[in-house]
């Protein structure tokens, strides 16, 4: 079972469209971009006969804007706790909406959020998508596979 | 009207609080199922509980089991709101006694539609229905 780039892209756009009320056409694919240090990173693990991770990397300024939209606050008033919680929740929604596309994925972990940016990526069919939103960077990675492989 | 929002995400609790207040609910919050059970046991019993599925300490499924075994809570509606979108999880939640299920992400309109389905019809919709009669 492999996820296509389009399937992941559709889920990412759907989650960001609904939660951030943004025009998804503003979300520009930028394949040349890669996750960088100092980005906010949220990781959700999927477990079962399909095991893997969904990772969401967001530039700190964009993460604050996302948290502000979701909580109807001001970006400058969004601290580390609010920002991490919002990015973790978005990663949770992306993982939850990818899970039905992955037969064998049975459960989702709690989101693990840090500001360490780049993470080691398992080699088993990673899907990596990078975007720009208002000039700020956002990346999504999905990696994993069936235990039977 | 009183509601208890049970979600480990502060962001989701804030979003849901905002939406429920728009519909006239007084809102309390709990960060996990165990805290929700404490609040429900202490009373007063709310009209509505919104329940996340994946939470630390006690998840929404375990919390729902305890709620439905407590007959003092029989009149309380439970709306499961979760990122779990596969049919198996939704069916399990409905079988275990949740009244409605809302998948994340959701729009305010989708949330209000669920409240309508649970019986808290918007005043403008109620007036339209009365005029039709």
PDB file of C-alpha atoms in Angstrom:
ATOM      1  CA  UNK A   1       0.000   0.000   0.000  1.00  0.00           C
ATOM      2  CA  UNK A   2       1.595   3.242  -1.092  1.00  0.00           C
ATOM      3  CA  UNK A   3       0.268   6.734  -0.703  1.00  0.00           C
ATOM      4  CA  UNK A   4       0.530   8.928  -3.746  1.00  0.00           C
ATOM      5  CA  UNK A   5       1.784  12.476  -3.594  1.00  0.00           C
ATOM      6  CA  UNK A   6      -1.642  13.620  -4.781  1.00  0.00           C
ATOM      7  CA  UNK A   7      -3.453  11.810  -1.949  1.00  0.00           C
ATOM      8  CA  UNK A   8      -1.250  13.481   0.652  1.00  0.00           C
ATOM      9  CA  UNK A   9      -1.529  16.855  -1.086  1.00  0.00           C
ATOM     10  CA  UNK A  10      -5.350  16.590  -1.147  1.00  0.00           C
ATOM     11  CA  UNK A  11      -5.489  15.841   2.582  1.00  0.00           C
ATOM     12  CA  UNK A  12      -3.064  18.643   3.482  1.00  0.00           C
ATOM     13  CA  UNK A  13      -5.050  21.175   1.426  1.00  0.00           C
ATOM     14  CA  UNK A  14      -8.351  19.973   2.853  1.00  0.00           C
ATOM     15  CA  UNK A  15      -7.175  20.294   6.482  1.00  0.00           C
ATOM     16  CA  UNK A  16      -5.557  23.699   5.988  1.00  0.00           C
ATOM     17  CA  UNK A  17      -8.510  24.989   3.965  1.00  0.00           C
ATOM     18  CA  UNK A  18     -11.045  24.099   6.650  1.00  0.00           C
ATOM     19  CA  UNK A  19      -9.012  24.978   9.733  1.00  0.00           C
ATOM     20  CA  UNK A  20      -7.305  28.111   8.492  1.00  0.00           C
ATOM     21  CA  UNK A  21     -10.005  29.290   6.085  1.00  0.00           C
ATOM     22  CA  UNK A  22      -7.390  29.975   3.471  1.00  0.00           C
ATOM     23  CA  UNK A  23      -7.706  29.840  -0.258  1.00  0.00           C
ATOM     24  CA  UNK A  24      -5.876  26.606  -1.059  1.00  0.00           C
ATOM     25  CA  UNK A  25      -4.616  28.156  -4.276  1.00  0.00           C
ATOM     26  CA  UNK A  26      -2.481  30.343  -2.003  1.00  0.00           C
ATOM     27  CA  UNK A  27      -0.688  27.204  -0.895  1.00  0.00           C
ATOM     28  CA  UNK A  28       2.089  26.889  -3.472  1.00  0.00           C
ATOM     29  CA  UNK A  29       3.934  23.631  -3.966  1.00  0.00           C
ATOM     30  CA  UNK A  30       7.666  24.344  -3.754  1.00  0.00           C
ATOM     31  CA  UNK A  31       9.467  21.055  -4.285  1.00  0.00           C
ATOM     32  CA  UNK A  32      12.854  22.693  -3.930  1.00  0.00           C
ATOM     33  CA  UNK A  33      12.225  23.417  -0.253  1.00  0.00           C
ATOM     34  CA  UNK A  34      13.143  20.965   2.476  1.00  0.00           C
ATOM     35  CA  UNK A  35      12.575  20.976   6.236  1.00  0.00           C
ATOM     36  CA  UNK A  36      15.043  23.226   8.005  1.00  0.00           C
ATOM     37  CA  UNK A  37      16.353  23.495  11.556  1.00  0.00           C
ATOM     38  CA  UNK A  38      14.285  25.801  13.789  1.00  0.00           C
ATOM     39  CA  UNK A  39      10.991  24.867  12.123  1.00  0.00           C
ATOM     40  CA  UNK A  40       8.195  23.701  14.398  1.00  0.00           C
ATOM     41  CA  UNK A  41       7.910  19.953  13.894  1.00  0.00           C
ATOM     42  CA  UNK A  42       4.867  17.858  14.840  1.00  0.00           C
ATOM     43  CA  UNK A  43       5.032  14.097  14.494  1.00  0.00           C
ATOM     44  CA  UNK A  44       2.147  11.613  14.697  1.00  0.00           C
ATOM     45  CA  UNK A  45       2.830   7.878  14.546  1.00  0.00           C
ATOM     46  CA  UNK A  46       0.476   5.368  12.970  1.00  0.00           C
ATOM     47  CA  UNK A  47       0.575   1.848  14.346  1.00  0.00           C
ATOM     48  CA  UNK A  48      -0.814  -1.506  13.291  1.00  0.00           C
ATOM     49  CA  UNK A  49       0.202  -3.790  10.441  1.00  0.00           C
ATOM     50  CA  UNK A  50       1.068  -0.505   8.685  1.00  0.00           C
ATOM     51  CA  UNK A  51       3.467   1.539  10.790  1.00  0.00           C
ATOM     52  CA  UNK A  52       4.878   4.932  10.056  1.00  0.00           C
ATOM     53  CA  UNK A  53       4.947   8.621  10.798  1.00  0.00           C
ATOM     54  CA  UNK A  54       3.332  11.781   9.541  1.00  0.00           C
ATOM     55  CA  UNK A  55       5.458  14.866  10.129  1.00  0.00           C
ATOM     56  CA  UNK A  56       4.424  18.477   9.696  1.00  0.00           C
ATOM     57  CA  UNK A  57       7.155  21.134   9.592  1.00  0.00           C
ATOM     58  CA  UNK A  58       6.113  24.767   9.837  1.00  0.00           C
ATOM     59  CA  UNK A  59       8.165  27.971   9.840  1.00  0.00           C
ATOM     60  CA  UNK A  60       7.833  29.597  13.295  1.00  0.00           C
ATOM     61  CA  UNK A  61       6.161  32.765  11.956  1.00  0.00           C
ATOM     62  CA  UNK A  62       3.636  30.707  10.004  1.00  0.00           C
ATOM     63  CA  UNK A  63       3.012  28.482  13.041  1.00  0.00           C
ATOM     64  CA  UNK A  64       2.128  31.566  15.101  1.00  0.00           C
ATOM     65  CA  UNK A  65      -0.230  32.777  12.369  1.00  0.00           C
ATOM     66  CA  UNK A  66      -1.899  29.359  12.211  1.00  0.00           C
ATOM     67  CA  UNK A  67      -2.394  29.299  15.978  1.00  0.00           C
ATOM     68  CA  UNK A  68      -3.814  32.827  15.869  1.00  0.00           C
ATOM     69  CA  UNK A  69      -6.345  31.953  13.148  1.00  0.00           C
ATOM     70  CA  UNK A  70      -7.452  28.804  14.952  1.00  0.00           C
ATOM     71  CA  UNK A  71      -7.889  30.533  18.309  1.00  0.00           C
ATOM     72  CA  UNK A  72      -9.022  33.898  16.948  1.00  0.00           C
ATOM     73  CA  UNK A  73      -6.071  35.617  18.603  1.00  0.00           C
ATOM     74  CA  UNK A  74      -3.205  37.810  17.483  1.00  0.00           C
ATOM     75  CA  UNK A  75      -0.036  36.193  16.057  1.00  0.00           C
ATOM     76  CA  UNK A  76       2.210  38.262  18.328  1.00  0.00           C
ATOM     77  CA  UNK A  77       0.354  36.995  21.395  1.00  0.00           C
ATOM     78  CA  UNK A  78       0.839  33.339  20.449  1.00  0.00           C
ATOM     79  CA  UNK A  79       3.466  31.764  22.702  1.00  0.00           C
ATOM     80  CA  UNK A  80       5.300  28.483  22.415  1.00  0.00           C
ATOM     81  CA  UNK A  81       2.506  26.483  24.096  1.00  0.00           C
ATOM     82  CA  UNK A  82      -0.269  27.827  21.845  1.00  0.00           C
ATOM     83  CA  UNK A  83       1.851  27.456  18.718  1.00  0.00           C
ATOM     84  CA  UNK A  84       2.935  23.891  19.491  1.00  0.00           C
ATOM     85  CA  UNK A  85      -0.613  22.870  20.339  1.00  0.00           C
ATOM     86  CA  UNK A  86      -2.034  24.251  17.085  1.00  0.00           C
ATOM     87  CA  UNK A  87       0.647  22.645  14.890  1.00  0.00           C
ATOM     88  CA  UNK A  88       0.234  19.358  16.766  1.00  0.00           C
ATOM     89  CA  UNK A  89      -3.518  19.435  16.197  1.00  0.00           C
ATOM     90  CA  UNK A  90      -3.072  20.107  12.473  1.00  0.00           C
ATOM     91  CA  UNK A  91      -0.622  17.178  12.224  1.00  0.00           C
ATOM     92  CA  UNK A  92      -3.134  15.022  14.089  1.00  0.00           C
ATOM     93  CA  UNK A  93      -5.859  15.921  11.580  1.00  0.00           C
ATOM     94  CA  UNK A  94      -3.601  15.251   8.588  1.00  0.00           C
ATOM     95  CA  UNK A  95      -2.605  11.856  10.029  1.00  0.00           C
ATOM     96  CA  UNK A  96      -6.207  11.017  10.918  1.00  0.00           C
ATOM     97  CA  UNK A  97      -7.384  11.761   7.404  1.00  0.00           C
ATOM     98  CA  UNK A  98      -4.544   9.755   5.834  1.00  0.00           C
ATOM     99  CA  UNK A  99      -5.184   6.737   8.068  1.00  0.00           C
ATOM    100  CA  UNK A 100      -8.222   5.406   6.128  1.00  0.00           C
ATOM    101  CA  UNK A 101      -6.013   5.386   3.015  1.00  0.00           C
ATOM    102  CA  UNK A 102      -3.573   3.047   4.754  1.00  0.00           C
ATOM    103  CA  UNK A 103      -5.188  -0.350   5.358  1.00  0.00           C
ATOM    104  CA  UNK A 104      -3.552  -1.844   8.415  1.00  0.00           C
ATOM    105  CA  UNK A 105      -2.938   1.472  10.186  1.00  0.00           C
ATOM    106  CA  UNK A 106      -4.989   0.931  13.350  1.00  0.00           C
ATOM    107  CA  UNK A 107      -4.170   3.733  15.767  1.00  0.00           C
ATOM    108  CA  UNK A 108      -2.775   7.234  15.991  1.00  0.00           C
ATOM    109  CA  UNK A 109      -0.300   8.411  18.588  1.00  0.00           C
ATOM    110  CA  UNK A 110      -0.519  11.709  20.424  1.00  0.00           C
ATOM    111  CA  UNK A 111       1.285  14.451  18.460  1.00  0.00           C
ATOM    112  CA  UNK A 112       4.886  15.007  19.528  1.00  0.00           C
ATOM    113  CA  UNK A 113       5.896  18.619  18.896  1.00  0.00           C
ATOM    114  CA  UNK A 114       9.288  20.268  19.065  1.00  0.00           C
ATOM    115  CA  UNK A 115      11.145  23.146  17.479  1.00  0.00           C
ATOM    116  CA  UNK A 116      14.003  20.978  16.328  1.00  0.00           C
ATOM    117  CA  UNK A 117      13.000  21.073  12.651  1.00  0.00           C
ATOM    118  CA  UNK A 118      14.742  18.450  10.561  1.00  0.00           C
ATOM    119  CA  UNK A 119      14.225  14.845  11.652  1.00  0.00           C
ATOM    120  CA  UNK A 120      15.752  11.611  10.403  1.00  0.00           C
ATOM    121  CA  UNK A 121      13.396  10.200   7.784  1.00  0.00           C
ATOM    122  CA  UNK A 122      12.842   6.462   7.380  1.00  0.00           C
ATOM    123  CA  UNK A 123      13.703   5.331   3.871  1.00  0.00           C
ATOM    124  CA  UNK A 124      10.541   3.287   3.284  1.00  0.00           C
ATOM    125  CA  UNK A 125       8.528   5.185   0.618  1.00  0.00           C
ATOM    126  CA  UNK A 126       8.681   8.652   2.105  1.00  0.00           C
ATOM    127  CA  UNK A 127       6.342  11.196   0.571  1.00  0.00           C
ATOM    128  CA  UNK A 128       7.644  14.697   1.083  1.00  0.00           C
ATOM    129  CA  UNK A 129       5.668  17.761   0.072  1.00  0.00           C
ATOM    130  CA  UNK A 130       6.832  21.326   0.488  1.00  0.00           C
ATOM    131  CA  UNK A 131       4.781  24.480   0.206  1.00  0.00           C
ATOM    132  CA  UNK A 132       5.009  28.187   0.522  1.00  0.00           C
ATOM    133  CA  UNK A 133       2.201  30.119   2.166  1.00  0.00           C
ATOM    134  CA  UNK A 134       2.572  33.888   2.219  1.00  0.00           C
ATOM    135  CA  UNK A 135       6.242  33.281   1.511  1.00  0.00           C
ATOM    136  CA  UNK A 136       6.645  31.048   4.563  1.00  0.00           C
ATOM    137  CA  UNK A 137       7.673  27.443   4.492  1.00  0.00           C
ATOM    138  CA  UNK A 138       5.574  24.372   5.323  1.00  0.00           C
ATOM    139  CA  UNK A 139       6.558  20.735   4.699  1.00  0.00           C
ATOM    140  CA  UNK A 140       4.742  17.432   5.175  1.00  0.00           C
ATOM    141  CA  UNK A 141       6.436  14.047   5.224  1.00  0.00           C
ATOM    142  CA  UNK A 142       4.831  10.630   5.353  1.00  0.00           C
ATOM    143  CA  UNK A 143       6.947   7.529   5.787  1.00  0.00           C
ATOM    144  CA  UNK A 144       6.312   3.955   6.767  1.00  0.00           C
ATOM    145  CA  UNK A 145       5.181   0.631   5.455  1.00  0.00           C
ATOM    146  CA  UNK A 146       3.513  -2.659   6.095  1.00  0.00           C
ATOM    147  CA  UNK A 147       5.108  -4.979   8.628  1.00  0.00           C
ATOM    148  CA  UNK A 148       4.635  -7.765   6.100  1.00  0.00           C
ATOM    149  CA  UNK A 149       6.951  -6.117   3.564  1.00  0.00           C
TER     150      UNK A 149
ATOM    151  CA  UNK B   1     -27.720  25.162  28.238  1.00  0.00           C
ATOM    152  CA  UNK B   2     -24.469  23.721  29.551  1.00  0.00           C
ATOM    153  CA  UNK B   3     -21.691  21.949  27.658  1.00  0.00           C
ATOM    154  CA  UNK B   4     -18.515  20.167  28.692  1.00  0.00           C
ATOM    155  CA  UNK B   5     -15.715  20.173  26.097  1.00  0.00           C
ATOM    156  CA  UNK B   6     -13.296  17.260  26.502  1.00  0.00           C
ATOM    157  CA  UNK B   7     -10.168  17.583  24.365  1.00  0.00           C
ATOM    158  CA  UNK B   8      -6.452  17.478  25.135  1.00  0.00           C
ATOM    159  CA  UNK B   9      -5.803  20.246  22.600  1.00  0.00           C
ATOM    160  CA  UNK B  10      -6.076  23.761  24.006  1.00  0.00           C
ATOM    161  CA  UNK B  11      -6.607  25.021  20.451  1.00  0.00           C
ATOM    162  CA  UNK B  12      -9.611  22.765  19.922  1.00  0.00           C
ATOM    163  CA  UNK B  13     -11.071  23.663  23.309  1.00  0.00           C
ATOM    164  CA  UNK B  14     -10.844  27.358  22.431  1.00  0.00           C
ATOM    165  CA  UNK B  15     -12.409  26.820  18.996  1.00  0.00           C
ATOM    166  CA  UNK B  16     -15.265  24.746  20.390  1.00  0.00           C
ATOM    167  CA  UNK B  17     -15.858  27.151  23.269  1.00  0.00           C
ATOM    168  CA  UNK B  18     -16.231  29.999  20.785  1.00  0.00           C
ATOM    169  CA  UNK B  19     -18.698  28.054  18.635  1.00  0.00           C
ATOM    170  CA  UNK B  20     -20.797  26.723  21.513  1.00  0.00           C
ATOM    171  CA  UNK B  21     -21.055  30.151  23.135  1.00  0.00           C
ATOM    172  CA  UNK B  22     -22.444  31.447  19.837  1.00  0.00           C
ATOM    173  CA  UNK B  23     -25.243  28.922  20.263  1.00  0.00           C
ATOM    174  CA  UNK B  24     -25.965  29.939  23.843  1.00  0.00           C
ATOM    175  CA  UNK B  25     -24.066  27.288  25.784  1.00  0.00           C
ATOM    176  CA  UNK B  26     -22.245  27.884  29.048  1.00  0.00           C
ATOM    177  CA  UNK B  27     -19.014  25.973  28.625  1.00  0.00           C
ATOM    178  CA  UNK B  28     -16.710  24.007  30.908  1.00  0.00           C
ATOM    179  CA  UNK B  29     -13.551  22.249  29.763  1.00  0.00           C
ATOM    180  CA  UNK B  30     -11.667  19.044  30.562  1.00  0.00           C
ATOM    181  CA  UNK B  31      -8.289  17.938  29.173  1.00  0.00           C
ATOM    182  CA  UNK B  32      -8.941  14.178  29.145  1.00  0.00           C
ATOM    183  CA  UNK B  33     -11.549  11.534  29.882  1.00  0.00           C
ATOM    184  CA  UNK B  34     -10.626  11.124  33.538  1.00  0.00           C
ATOM    185  CA  UNK B  35     -11.012  14.833  34.223  1.00  0.00           C
ATOM    186  CA  UNK B  36     -14.340  14.763  32.380  1.00  0.00           C
ATOM    187  CA  UNK B  37     -15.640  11.923  34.555  1.00  0.00           C
ATOM    188  CA  UNK B  38     -14.599  13.856  37.683  1.00  0.00           C
ATOM    189  CA  UNK B  39     -16.511  16.922  36.507  1.00  0.00           C
ATOM    190  CA  UNK B  40     -19.581  14.914  35.501  1.00  0.00           C
ATOM    191  CA  UNK B  41     -19.630  13.065  38.811  1.00  0.00           C
ATOM    192  CA  UNK B  42     -19.311  16.309  40.774  1.00  0.00           C
ATOM    193  CA  UNK B  43     -22.182  17.838  38.761  1.00  0.00           C
ATOM    194  CA  UNK B  44     -24.115  19.641  37.572  1.00  0.00           C
ATOM    195  CA  UNK B  45     -24.768  17.390  34.573  1.00  0.00           C
ATOM    196  CA  UNK B  46     -24.373  19.331  31.306  1.00  0.00           C
ATOM    197  CA  UNK B  47     -26.757  19.040  28.375  1.00  0.00           C
ATOM    198  CA  UNK B  48     -23.937  18.217  25.965  1.00  0.00           C
ATOM    199  CA  UNK B  49     -20.459  16.675  26.111  1.00  0.00           C
ATOM    200  CA  UNK B  50     -18.103  17.023  23.155  1.00  0.00           C
ATOM    201  CA  UNK B  51     -15.586  14.221  23.354  1.00  0.00           C
ATOM    202  CA  UNK B  52     -12.279  13.783  21.548  1.00  0.00           C
ATOM    203  CA  UNK B  53     -11.197  10.188  20.902  1.00  0.00           C
ATOM    204  CA  UNK B  54      -7.404  10.242  21.230  1.00  0.00           C
ATOM    205  CA  UNK B  55      -6.411  11.747  24.561  1.00  0.00           C
ATOM    206  CA  UNK B  56      -3.841  10.940  27.227  1.00  0.00           C
ATOM    207  CA  UNK B  57      -4.771   9.476  30.653  1.00  0.00           C
ATOM    208  CA  UNK B  58      -8.234   8.296  29.491  1.00  0.00           C
ATOM    209  CA  UNK B  59      -9.320   8.291  25.865  1.00  0.00           C
ATOM    210  CA  UNK B  60     -12.757   9.181  24.561  1.00  0.00           C
ATOM    211  CA  UNK B  61     -13.840   5.570  24.049  1.00  0.00           C
ATOM    212  CA  UNK B  62     -13.162   4.630  27.678  1.00  0.00           C
ATOM    213  CA  UNK B  63     -14.804   7.836  28.866  1.00  0.00           C
ATOM    214  CA  UNK B  64     -17.895   7.118  26.752  1.00  0.00           C
ATOM    215  CA  UNK B  65     -18.174   3.614  28.261  1.00  0.00           C
ATOM    216  CA  UNK B  66     -18.242   5.084  31.772  1.00  0.00           C
ATOM    217  CA  UNK B  67     -20.734   7.768  30.785  1.00  0.00           C
ATOM    218  CA  UNK B  68     -23.177   5.287  29.292  1.00  0.00           C
ATOM    219  CA  UNK B  69     -22.980   3.000  32.351  1.00  0.00           C
ATOM    220  CA  UNK B  70     -24.019   5.895  34.608  1.00  0.00           C
ATOM    221  CA  UNK B  71     -27.781   6.283  34.329  1.00  0.00           C
ATOM    222  CA  UNK B  72     -27.660   9.667  36.045  1.00  0.00           C
ATOM    223  CA  UNK B  73     -26.162  10.874  32.739  1.00  0.00           C
ATOM    224  CA  UNK B  74     -28.794   9.277  30.473  1.00  0.00           C
ATOM    225  CA  UNK B  75     -30.287  12.580  29.322  1.00  0.00           C
ATOM    226  CA  UNK B  76     -26.940  14.055  28.368  1.00  0.00           C
ATOM    227  CA  UNK B  77     -26.023  14.148  24.662  1.00  0.00           C
ATOM    228  CA  UNK B  78     -22.531  13.105  23.564  1.00  0.00           C
ATOM    229  CA  UNK B  79     -20.939  14.461  20.384  1.00  0.00           C
ATOM    230  CA  UNK B  80     -17.692  12.711  19.494  1.00  0.00           C
ATOM    231  CA  UNK B  81     -15.328  15.079  17.655  1.00  0.00           C
ATOM    232  CA  UNK B  82     -12.249  13.308  16.386  1.00  0.00           C
ATOM    233  CA  UNK B  83      -9.508  13.111  13.774  1.00  0.00           C
ATOM    234  CA  UNK B  84     -10.298   9.392  13.528  1.00  0.00           C
ATOM    235  CA  UNK B  85     -12.047   9.336  10.165  1.00  0.00           C
ATOM    236  CA  UNK B  86     -12.212   5.641   9.296  1.00  0.00           C
ATOM    237  CA  UNK B  87     -15.636   4.011   9.211  1.00  0.00           C
ATOM    238  CA  UNK B  88     -14.649   1.386  11.772  1.00  0.00           C
ATOM    239  CA  UNK B  89     -13.928   4.006  14.458  1.00  0.00           C
ATOM    240  CA  UNK B  90     -17.085   5.965  13.677  1.00  0.00           C
ATOM    241  CA  UNK B  91     -19.199   2.805  13.874  1.00  0.00           C
ATOM    242  CA  UNK B  92     -17.532   1.823  17.164  1.00  0.00           C
ATOM    243  CA  UNK B  93     -18.289   5.227  18.667  1.00  0.00           C
ATOM    244  CA  UNK B  94     -21.935   5.107  17.576  1.00  0.00           C
ATOM    245  CA  UNK B  95     -22.308   1.547  18.867  1.00  0.00           C
ATOM    246  CA  UNK B  96     -20.854   2.593  22.224  1.00  0.00           C
ATOM    247  CA  UNK B  97     -23.464   5.306  22.644  1.00  0.00           C
ATOM    248  CA  UNK B  98     -22.257   8.539  21.126  1.00  0.00           C
ATOM    249  CA  UNK B  99     -25.219  10.501  19.759  1.00  0.00           C
ATOM    250  CA  UNK B 100     -23.385  12.122  16.845  1.00  0.00           C
ATOM    251  CA  UNK B 101     -19.893  12.009  15.343  1.00  0.00           C
ATOM    252  CA  UNK B 102     -18.051  14.966  13.822  1.00  0.00           C
ATOM    253  CA  UNK B 103     -14.795  14.447  11.968  1.00  0.00           C
ATOM    254  CA  UNK B 104     -11.895  16.888  12.238  1.00  0.00           C
ATOM    255  CA  UNK B 105     -11.300  19.138  10.431  1.00  0.00           C
ATOM    256  CA  UNK B 106     -14.766  20.670  10.563  1.00  0.00           C
ATOM    257  CA  UNK B 107     -16.307  23.994   9.643  1.00  0.00           C
ATOM    258  CA  UNK B 108     -18.460  26.010  12.056  1.00  0.00           C
ATOM    259  CA  UNK B 109     -21.392  25.167   9.800  1.00  0.00           C
ATOM    260  CA  UNK B 110     -20.750  21.431  10.213  1.00  0.00           C
ATOM    261  CA  UNK B 111     -20.619  21.854  13.992  1.00  0.00           C
ATOM    262  CA  UNK B 112     -23.884  23.813  14.020  1.00  0.00           C
ATOM    263  CA  UNK B 113     -25.502  21.173  11.822  1.00  0.00           C
ATOM    264  CA  UNK B 114     -24.614  18.528  14.411  1.00  0.00           C
ATOM    265  CA  UNK B 115     -26.138  20.682  17.157  1.00  0.00           C
ATOM    266  CA  UNK B 116     -29.295  20.954  15.044  1.00  0.00           C
ATOM    267  CA  UNK B 117     -29.360  17.165  14.681  1.00  0.00           C
ATOM    268  CA  UNK B 118     -29.024  16.796  18.443  1.00  0.00           C
ATOM    269  CA  UNK B 119     -32.079  18.961  18.914  1.00  0.00           C
ATOM    270  CA  UNK B 120     -30.636  22.421  19.516  1.00  0.00           C
ATOM    271  CA  UNK B 121     -32.067  23.921  16.360  1.00  0.00           C
ATOM    272  CA  UNK B 122     -31.011  27.469  15.555  1.00  0.00           C
ATOM    273  CA  UNK B 123     -33.599  30.067  16.420  1.00  0.00           C
ATOM    274  CA  UNK B 124     -33.894  31.249  12.803  1.00  0.00           C
ATOM    275  CA  UNK B 125     -34.290  27.659  11.573  1.00  0.00           C
ATOM    276  CA  UNK B 126     -36.879  26.964  14.269  1.00  0.00           C
ATOM    277  CA  UNK B 127     -38.849  30.054  13.278  1.00  0.00           C
ATOM    278  CA  UNK B 128     -38.766  28.961   9.615  1.00  0.00           C
ATOM    279  CA  UNK B 129     -40.024  25.509  10.586  1.00  0.00           C
ATOM    280  CA  UNK B 130     -42.850  27.025  12.645  1.00  0.00           C
ATOM    281  CA  UNK B 131     -43.869  29.303   9.751  1.00  0.00           C
ATOM    282  CA  UNK B 132     -44.023  26.251   7.461  1.00  0.00           C
ATOM    283  CA  UNK B 133     -46.542  24.667   9.827  1.00  0.00           C
TER     284      UNK B 133
END
